[in-house]
DNA sequence: AGAGGTACCTGGCAGC
DNA sequence: TGCTGCCAGGTACCTC
């Protein structure tokens, strides 16, 4: 479900409701997520104030007391604010209880998500320590990508989806950014010129920024912290559009498997 | 070191 | 209707 724009949309949705509040409890109905929720998590959180809701890649970082609650939404996870208790559904695995009697509810049918604890600010946690730059920051630029890609035979789509290279670019936005940049998704990363990387960096930033402003992409069931869907799906030009005509050149959009992921491209526009 | 495959899990859908 | 197999927005971890 969530790529960077969906995680950022979630962050913005929950931040005003959660920030500044004290944690009054934690209800764990299903401990077995990607990794088991630490048995002592509730004790770390209880009674402490939520000082900030940050994001690093697709990880949400809630600064609570002196430590950090690290939340990942996986493929199918979502968070929403409940004003009052509501009967939990079968995939409502965790509730973070807040002192104004509202709660942050975590729903995740596939259970690829995670709730972890870091004693410090979170960025030093093993899962976050090796992450590449944020795509919307200045350090993510053409010179960086071009230099890093030299000699690499990996498909460009897999390359930009690697979290060591850049965080937050998932399967939807990788296809969309490559279409806008005119680059074939299977092209070897090491065989793309500096000018074309300039274009690609620009389209990655553009696609992610547009998607955030639209509240993300809702394909099946993504909703933000208040239950609203994202509208970027109306802007998708190739993703899930195989068999349809390219809006730019009218050729038929194709799909191909790259790194076990469905990838969509226009054979006329992308080389 | 880099590249590719596997694993984790549930639900929805196409095809028979 | 019911079964089977495949697909899904992520990514750590394993092997070659």
mmCIF file of C-alpha atoms (C1' of nucleotides) in Angstrom:
data_model
loop_
_atom_site.group_PDB
_atom_site.id
_atom_site.type_symbol
_atom_site.label_atom_id
_atom_site.label_comp_id
_atom_site.label_asym_id
_atom_site.label_seq_id
_atom_site.Cartn_x
_atom_site.Cartn_y
_atom_site.Cartn_z
ATOM 1 C CA UNK A 1 0.000 0.000 0.000
ATOM 2 C CA UNK A 2 2.250 2.764 1.089
ATOM 3 C CA UNK A 3 5.147 4.422 -0.627
ATOM 4 C CA UNK A 4 6.705 7.645 0.578
ATOM 5 C CA UNK A 5 3.739 9.886 -0.354
ATOM 6 C CA UNK A 6 1.300 7.629 1.487
ATOM 7 C CA UNK A 7 3.545 7.493 4.542
ATOM 8 C CA UNK A 8 3.992 11.270 4.477
ATOM 9 C CA UNK A 9 0.231 11.712 4.085
ATOM 10 C CA UNK A 10 -0.263 9.465 7.097
ATOM 11 C CA UNK A 11 2.344 11.402 9.070
ATOM 12 C CA UNK A 12 0.620 14.713 8.360
ATOM 13 C CA UNK A 13 -2.751 13.204 9.157
ATOM 14 C CA UNK A 14 -1.841 11.853 12.579
ATOM 15 C CA UNK A 15 0.677 14.481 13.727
ATOM 16 C CA UNK A 16 -1.771 17.137 14.998
ATOM 17 C CA UNK A 17 -3.785 14.524 16.914
ATOM 18 C CA UNK A 18 -0.848 12.730 18.491
ATOM 19 C CA UNK A 19 1.835 15.348 19.065
ATOM 20 C CA UNK A 20 2.033 16.721 22.597
ATOM 21 C CA UNK A 21 -0.150 13.999 24.046
ATOM 22 C CA UNK A 22 0.835 11.558 26.739
ATOM 23 C CA UNK A 23 0.634 7.824 26.076
ATOM 24 C CA UNK A 24 -1.816 6.230 28.474
ATOM 25 C CA UNK A 25 -1.517 2.668 27.241
ATOM 26 C CA UNK A 26 -0.842 0.205 24.472
ATOM 27 C CA UNK A 27 -3.128 -2.580 23.316
ATOM 28 C CA UNK A 28 -1.450 -5.307 21.279
ATOM 29 C CA UNK A 29 -3.912 -7.824 19.856
ATOM 30 C CA UNK A 30 -1.483 -9.438 17.423
ATOM 31 C CA UNK A 31 2.183 -9.363 18.310
ATOM 32 C CA UNK A 32 3.398 -11.181 15.202
ATOM 33 C CA UNK A 33 4.112 -8.553 12.552
ATOM 34 C CA UNK A 34 7.228 -8.510 10.336
ATOM 35 C CA UNK A 35 9.095 -8.826 13.606
ATOM 36 C CA UNK A 36 7.369 -9.496 16.907
ATOM 37 C CA UNK A 37 6.308 -6.334 18.707
ATOM 38 C CA UNK A 38 8.724 -6.093 21.684
ATOM 39 C CA UNK A 39 7.113 -7.413 24.845
ATOM 40 C CA UNK A 40 8.257 -4.368 26.813
ATOM 41 C CA UNK A 41 7.112 -1.751 24.262
ATOM 42 C CA UNK A 42 4.147 -0.662 26.366
ATOM 43 C CA UNK A 43 6.399 0.004 29.352
ATOM 44 C CA UNK A 44 8.713 2.181 27.245
ATOM 45 C CA UNK A 45 5.775 4.271 26.049
ATOM 46 C CA UNK A 46 3.467 4.460 29.054
ATOM 47 C CA UNK A 47 3.229 7.878 30.657
ATOM 48 C CA UNK A 48 5.573 9.593 28.215
ATOM 49 C CA UNK A 49 4.768 12.456 25.889
ATOM 50 C CA UNK A 50 4.812 12.242 22.080
ATOM 51 C CA UNK A 51 7.262 15.006 21.202
ATOM 52 C CA UNK A 52 7.361 14.693 17.408
ATOM 53 C CA UNK A 53 6.087 12.616 14.484
ATOM 54 C CA UNK A 54 8.852 12.349 11.908
ATOM 55 C CA UNK A 55 9.474 10.269 8.804
ATOM 56 C CA UNK A 56 12.610 8.644 7.424
ATOM 57 C CA UNK A 57 11.965 6.916 4.091
ATOM 58 C CA UNK A 58 8.862 4.841 4.677
ATOM 59 C CA UNK A 59 9.441 4.626 8.425
ATOM 60 C CA UNK A 60 7.402 6.758 10.804
ATOM 61 C CA UNK A 61 9.339 7.880 13.869
ATOM 62 C CA UNK A 62 7.392 8.935 16.936
ATOM 63 C CA UNK A 63 9.676 10.594 19.467
ATOM 64 C CA UNK A 64 8.284 9.470 22.800
ATOM 65 C CA UNK A 65 10.096 10.270 26.028
ATOM 66 C CA UNK A 66 13.789 9.725 25.404
ATOM 67 C CA UNK A 67 13.280 7.053 22.738
ATOM 68 C CA UNK A 68 11.580 6.452 19.403
ATOM 69 C CA UNK A 69 8.633 4.340 18.365
ATOM 70 C CA UNK A 70 9.450 3.117 14.837
ATOM 71 C CA UNK A 71 6.420 2.205 12.733
ATOM 72 C CA UNK A 72 6.500 0.727 9.228
ATOM 73 C CA UNK A 73 3.281 0.179 7.287
ATOM 74 C CA UNK A 74 4.624 -2.670 5.141
ATOM 75 C CA UNK A 75 2.472 -3.487 2.118
ATOM 76 C CA UNK A 76 -0.982 -3.201 3.623
ATOM 77 C CA UNK A 77 -0.674 -1.208 6.839
ATOM 78 C CA UNK A 78 -2.516 1.963 7.785
ATOM 79 C CA UNK A 79 -2.915 4.194 10.826
ATOM 80 C CA UNK A 80 -5.917 6.233 11.809
ATOM 81 C CA UNK A 81 -7.122 8.263 14.738
ATOM 82 C CA UNK A 82 -10.175 7.083 16.645
ATOM 83 C CA UNK A 83 -11.897 9.680 18.817
ATOM 84 C CA UNK A 84 -13.446 6.936 20.897
ATOM 85 C CA UNK A 85 -13.075 3.219 21.162
ATOM 86 C CA UNK A 86 -14.616 1.190 18.381
ATOM 87 C CA UNK A 87 -14.810 -2.584 18.180
ATOM 88 C CA UNK A 88 -11.595 -3.779 16.523
ATOM 89 C CA UNK A 89 -11.702 -5.608 13.199
ATOM 90 C CA UNK A 90 -9.708 -8.786 12.588
ATOM 91 C CA UNK A 91 -6.649 -6.855 11.318
ATOM 92 C CA UNK A 92 -6.629 -4.054 13.881
ATOM 93 C CA UNK A 93 -3.472 -5.290 15.575
ATOM 94 C CA UNK A 94 -2.408 -2.360 17.773
ATOM 95 C CA UNK A 95 -3.957 0.660 19.528
ATOM 96 C CA UNK A 96 -1.801 3.406 21.013
ATOM 97 C CA UNK A 97 -3.939 5.000 23.723
ATOM 98 C CA UNK A 98 -3.649 8.744 24.285
ATOM 99 C CA UNK A 99 -4.534 10.817 27.320
ATOM 100 C CA UNK A 100 -7.462 12.634 25.640
ATOM 101 C CA UNK A 101 -9.121 9.193 25.287
ATOM 102 C CA UNK A 102 -8.502 9.059 21.538
ATOM 103 C CA UNK A 103 -6.332 6.321 20.087
ATOM 104 C CA UNK A 104 -4.029 5.623 17.163
ATOM 105 C CA UNK A 105 -5.133 2.356 15.554
ATOM 106 C CA UNK A 106 -2.857 0.228 13.375
ATOM 107 C CA UNK A 107 -4.494 -2.005 10.774
ATOM 108 C CA UNK A 108 -2.433 -4.378 8.634
ATOM 109 C CA UNK A 109 -4.016 -7.424 6.931
ATOM 110 C CA UNK A 110 -0.760 -8.833 5.562
ATOM 111 C CA UNK A 111 1.265 -8.113 8.712
ATOM 112 C CA UNK A 112 4.397 -6.985 6.850
ATOM 113 C CA UNK A 113 4.425 -3.862 8.969
ATOM 114 C CA UNK A 114 6.465 -3.260 12.115
ATOM 115 C CA UNK A 115 6.281 -1.587 15.547
ATOM 116 C CA UNK A 116 9.737 -1.342 17.079
ATOM 117 C CA UNK A 117 11.467 0.590 19.811
ATOM 118 C CA UNK A 118 14.731 2.483 19.683
ATOM 119 C CA UNK A 119 16.206 3.877 22.878
ATOM 120 C CA UNK A 120 17.649 6.906 21.037
ATOM 121 C CA UNK A 121 16.472 9.203 18.245
ATOM 122 C CA UNK A 122 15.832 6.266 15.913
ATOM 123 C CA UNK A 123 18.129 7.068 13.011
ATOM 124 C CA UNK A 124 20.830 4.829 14.498
ATOM 125 C CA UNK A 125 18.553 1.809 14.565
ATOM 126 C CA UNK A 126 19.990 -0.996 12.355
ATOM 127 C CA UNK A 127 17.009 -0.765 9.994
ATOM 128 C CA UNK A 128 17.571 2.935 9.383
ATOM 129 C CA UNK A 129 21.348 3.237 9.638
ATOM 130 C CA UNK A 130 22.118 2.139 6.068
ATOM 131 C CA UNK A 131 19.346 4.012 4.276
ATOM 132 C CA UNK A 132 20.146 6.250 1.320
ATOM 133 C CA UNK A 133 19.204 9.924 1.078
ATOM 134 C CA UNK A 134 15.686 11.331 1.154
ATOM 135 C CA UNK A 135 14.495 11.829 -2.438
ATOM 136 C CA UNK A 136 13.195 15.350 -1.789
ATOM 137 C CA UNK A 137 16.415 16.586 -0.173
ATOM 138 C CA UNK A 138 19.189 18.372 -2.082
ATOM 139 C CA UNK A 139 21.715 15.565 -1.482
ATOM 140 C CA UNK A 140 19.646 13.394 -3.802
ATOM 141 C CA UNK A 141 20.819 14.776 -7.130
ATOM 142 C CA UNK A 142 22.038 13.702 -10.564
ATOM 143 C CA UNK A 143 25.739 13.760 -9.669
ATOM 144 C CA UNK A 144 25.102 11.411 -6.744
ATOM 145 C CA UNK A 145 22.981 8.945 -8.755
ATOM 146 C CA UNK A 146 25.273 9.003 -11.768
ATOM 147 C CA UNK A 147 28.397 8.346 -9.697
ATOM 148 C CA UNK A 148 26.726 5.594 -7.650
ATOM 149 C CA UNK A 149 25.451 3.787 -10.745
ATOM 150 C CA UNK A 150 28.731 3.467 -12.646
ATOM 151 C CA UNK A 151 29.465 -0.172 -13.418
ATOM 152 C CA UNK A 152 26.082 -1.366 -12.163
ATOM 153 C CA UNK A 153 24.196 -3.768 -14.429
ATOM 154 C CA UNK A 154 21.065 -3.700 -12.322
ATOM 155 C CA UNK A 155 17.883 -2.485 -14.054
ATOM 156 C CA UNK A 156 17.366 1.216 -13.398
ATOM 157 C CA UNK A 157 13.950 0.513 -11.903
ATOM 158 C CA UNK A 158 15.409 -1.869 -9.310
ATOM 159 C CA UNK A 159 18.248 0.604 -8.714
ATOM 160 C CA UNK A 160 15.973 3.517 -7.774
ATOM 161 C CA UNK A 161 13.788 1.183 -5.701
ATOM 162 C CA UNK A 162 16.766 0.132 -3.587
ATOM 163 C CA UNK A 163 16.612 1.821 -0.180
ATOM 164 C CA UNK A 164 20.414 1.999 -0.058
ATOM 165 C CA UNK A 165 20.325 4.221 -3.151
ATOM 166 C CA UNK A 166 17.370 6.427 -2.264
ATOM 167 C CA UNK A 167 14.480 5.872 0.138
ATOM 168 C CA UNK A 168 10.778 6.006 -0.530
ATOM 169 C CA UNK A 169 10.569 5.163 -4.240
ATOM 170 C CA UNK A 170 8.314 2.112 -4.510
ATOM 171 C CA UNK A 171 6.758 0.208 -7.369
ATOM 172 C CA UNK A 172 4.178 2.802 -8.426
ATOM 173 C CA UNK A 173 6.339 5.908 -8.431
ATOM 174 C CA UNK A 174 9.372 4.133 -9.939
ATOM 175 C CA UNK A 175 7.313 3.283 -13.035
ATOM 176 C CA UNK A 176 5.800 6.765 -13.182
ATOM 177 C CA UNK A 177 9.097 8.641 -12.767
ATOM 178 C CA UNK A 178 10.815 6.503 -15.427
ATOM 179 C CA UNK A 179 7.964 7.162 -17.855
ATOM 180 C CA UNK A 180 8.219 10.908 -17.328
ATOM 181 C CA UNK A 181 11.989 10.728 -17.771
ATOM 182 C CA UNK A 182 11.721 8.646 -20.974
ATOM 183 C CA UNK A 183 13.910 5.849 -19.589
ATOM 184 C CA UNK A 184 13.147 2.158 -20.150
ATOM 185 C CA UNK A 185 12.780 0.463 -16.743
ATOM 186 C CA UNK A 186 15.015 -2.484 -17.672
ATOM 187 C CA UNK A 187 17.959 -0.367 -18.848
ATOM 188 C CA UNK A 188 21.151 -1.047 -16.882
ATOM 189 C CA UNK A 189 21.697 1.692 -14.301
ATOM 190 C CA UNK A 190 25.349 1.985 -15.271
ATOM 191 C CA UNK A 191 24.513 2.740 -18.905
ATOM 192 C CA UNK A 192 22.495 5.892 -18.368
ATOM 193 C CA UNK A 193 24.139 9.242 -19.068
ATOM 194 C CA UNK A 194 24.450 12.157 -16.663
ATOM 195 C CA UNK A 195 21.893 14.316 -18.540
ATOM 196 C CA UNK A 196 19.356 11.523 -18.390
ATOM 197 C CA UNK A 197 19.977 11.167 -14.632
ATOM 198 C CA UNK A 198 19.332 14.891 -14.317
ATOM 199 C CA UNK A 199 15.947 14.332 -15.923
ATOM 200 C CA UNK A 200 15.243 11.261 -13.776
ATOM 201 C CA UNK A 201 16.054 12.979 -10.496
ATOM 202 C CA UNK A 202 13.723 15.807 -11.503
ATOM 203 C CA UNK A 203 10.851 13.448 -12.361
ATOM 204 C CA UNK A 204 11.281 11.423 -9.141
ATOM 205 C CA UNK A 205 11.016 14.616 -7.098
ATOM 206 C CA UNK A 206 8.120 15.829 -9.232
ATOM 207 C CA UNK A 207 6.088 12.627 -9.015
ATOM 208 C CA UNK A 208 6.569 12.299 -5.251
ATOM 209 C CA UNK A 209 5.771 15.958 -4.617
ATOM 210 C CA UNK A 210 2.620 15.809 -6.735
ATOM 211 C CA UNK A 211 1.518 12.593 -5.053
ATOM 212 C CA UNK A 212 1.991 14.089 -1.570
ATOM 213 C CA UNK A 213 -0.074 17.132 -2.557
ATOM 214 C CA UNK A 214 -2.825 14.772 -3.778
ATOM 215 C CA UNK A 215 -2.814 12.786 -0.541
ATOM 216 C CA UNK A 216 -1.078 9.756 -2.063
ATOM 217 C CA UNK A 217 -2.367 7.039 -4.377
ATOM 218 C CA UNK A 218 -5.335 4.906 -3.419
ATOM 219 C CA UNK A 219 -5.447 1.726 -5.473
ATOM 220 C CA UNK A 220 -7.477 -0.497 -3.274
ATOM 221 C CA UNK A 221 -7.904 0.781 0.238
ATOM 222 C CA UNK A 222 -5.306 3.328 1.276
ATOM 223 C CA UNK A 223 -6.750 6.053 3.492
ATOM 224 C CA UNK A 224 -4.970 8.798 5.406
ATOM 225 C CA UNK A 225 -5.054 9.391 9.166
ATOM 226 C CA UNK A 226 -8.623 10.631 8.913
ATOM 227 C CA UNK A 227 -9.971 7.999 6.552
ATOM 228 C CA UNK A 228 -9.733 9.952 3.296
ATOM 229 C CA UNK A 229 -8.392 8.293 0.122
ATOM 230 C CA UNK A 230 -5.542 9.652 -2.038
ATOM 231 C CA UNK A 231 -6.225 11.107 -5.452
ATOM 232 C CA UNK A 232 -2.925 10.610 -7.265
ATOM 233 C CA UNK A 233 -4.262 7.495 -8.982
ATOM 234 C CA UNK A 234 -5.890 9.868 -11.490
ATOM 235 C CA UNK A 235 -2.404 11.074 -12.428
ATOM 236 C CA UNK A 236 -0.921 7.643 -13.111
ATOM 237 C CA UNK A 237 0.283 7.490 -16.735
ATOM 238 C CA UNK A 238 1.600 3.922 -17.006
ATOM 239 C CA UNK A 239 1.095 2.099 -13.710
ATOM 240 C CA UNK A 240 -1.548 -0.648 -14.125
ATOM 241 C CA UNK A 241 -2.326 0.679 -17.597
ATOM 242 C CA UNK A 242 -0.921 -2.112 -19.780
ATOM 243 C CA UNK A 243 -2.967 -2.589 -22.946
ATOM 244 C CA UNK A 244 -4.116 1.015 -22.884
ATOM 245 C CA UNK A 245 -2.900 3.771 -25.206
ATOM 246 C CA UNK A 246 -0.065 6.020 -24.071
ATOM 247 C CA UNK A 247 -1.437 9.523 -23.527
ATOM 248 C CA UNK A 248 1.719 10.936 -25.078
ATOM 249 C CA UNK A 249 2.330 8.840 -28.205
ATOM 250 C CA UNK A 250 -0.739 6.540 -28.414
ATOM 251 C CA UNK A 251 1.331 3.339 -28.454
ATOM 252 C CA UNK A 252 0.194 0.478 -26.254
ATOM 253 C CA UNK A 253 1.558 0.472 -22.710
ATOM 254 C CA UNK A 254 3.276 -2.783 -21.772
ATOM 255 C CA UNK A 255 4.123 -4.594 -18.597
ATOM 256 C CA UNK A 256 7.193 -6.626 -17.798
ATOM 257 C CA UNK A 257 8.582 -8.279 -14.656
ATOM 258 C CA UNK A 258 11.685 -6.657 -13.264
ATOM 259 C CA UNK A 259 13.067 -7.975 -10.002
ATOM 260 C CA UNK A 260 9.851 -9.922 -9.356
ATOM 261 C CA UNK A 261 7.793 -6.725 -9.555
ATOM 262 C CA UNK A 262 5.278 -5.724 -12.225
ATOM 263 C CA UNK A 263 6.654 -2.818 -14.208
ATOM 264 C CA UNK A 264 4.816 -0.661 -16.701
ATOM 265 C CA UNK A 265 6.250 1.387 -19.542
ATOM 266 C CA UNK A 266 5.554 2.874 -22.953
ATOM 267 C CA UNK A 267 7.711 1.302 -25.687
ATOM 268 C CA UNK A 268 7.424 4.498 -27.727
ATOM 269 C CA UNK A 269 8.385 7.022 -25.056
ATOM 270 C CA UNK A 270 10.928 5.043 -23.038
ATOM 271 C CA UNK A 271 14.364 3.891 -24.229
ATOM 272 C "C1'" DA B 1 30.447 -6.538 -4.122
ATOM 273 C "C1'" DG B 2 26.612 -7.123 -6.786
ATOM 274 C "C1'" DA B 3 22.633 -9.519 -8.438
ATOM 275 C "C1'" DG B 4 18.889 -12.543 -7.983
ATOM 276 C "C1'" DG B 5 15.693 -15.328 -5.518
ATOM 277 C "C1'" DT B 6 12.968 -16.455 -1.225
ATOM 278 C "C1'" DA B 7 10.424 -15.504 2.635
ATOM 279 C "C1'" DC B 8 7.063 -13.314 5.562
ATOM 280 C "C1'" DC B 9 1.067 -12.944 5.388
ATOM 281 C "C1'" DT B 10 -3.869 -12.270 3.947
ATOM 282 C "C1'" DG B 11 -7.403 -11.226 0.609
ATOM 283 C "C1'" DG B 12 -9.212 -10.606 -3.935
ATOM 284 C "C1'" DC B 13 -9.831 -12.157 -8.323
ATOM 285 C "C1'" DA B 14 -9.585 -14.939 -12.737
ATOM 286 C "C1'" DG B 15 -10.089 -19.312 -14.524
ATOM 287 C "C1'" DC B 16 -11.659 -23.841 -14.389
ATOM 288 C "C1'" DT C 1 -20.367 -22.664 -5.830
ATOM 289 C "C1'" DG C 2 -15.885 -23.993 -4.784
ATOM 290 C "C1'" DC C 3 -11.227 -24.949 -5.622
ATOM 291 C "C1'" DT C 4 -6.459 -23.449 -7.327
ATOM 292 C "C1'" DG C 5 -3.172 -20.357 -8.518
ATOM 293 C "C1'" DC C 6 -1.669 -15.888 -9.065
ATOM 294 C "C1'" DC C 7 -1.284 -11.138 -7.830
ATOM 295 C "C1'" DA C 8 -0.694 -7.094 -4.552
ATOM 296 C "C1'" DG C 9 1.675 -0.469 -2.739
ATOM 297 C "C1'" DG C 10 7.850 -3.700 1.073
ATOM 298 C "C1'" DT C 11 12.180 -5.225 2.216
ATOM 299 C "C1'" DA C 12 15.424 -8.240 5.050
ATOM 300 C "C1'" DC C 13 18.059 -12.023 4.302
ATOM 301 C "C1'" DC C 14 20.051 -15.804 1.873
ATOM 302 C "C1'" DT C 15 22.877 -17.783 -1.859
ATOM 303 C "C1'" DC C 16 25.587 -17.643 -5.989
#
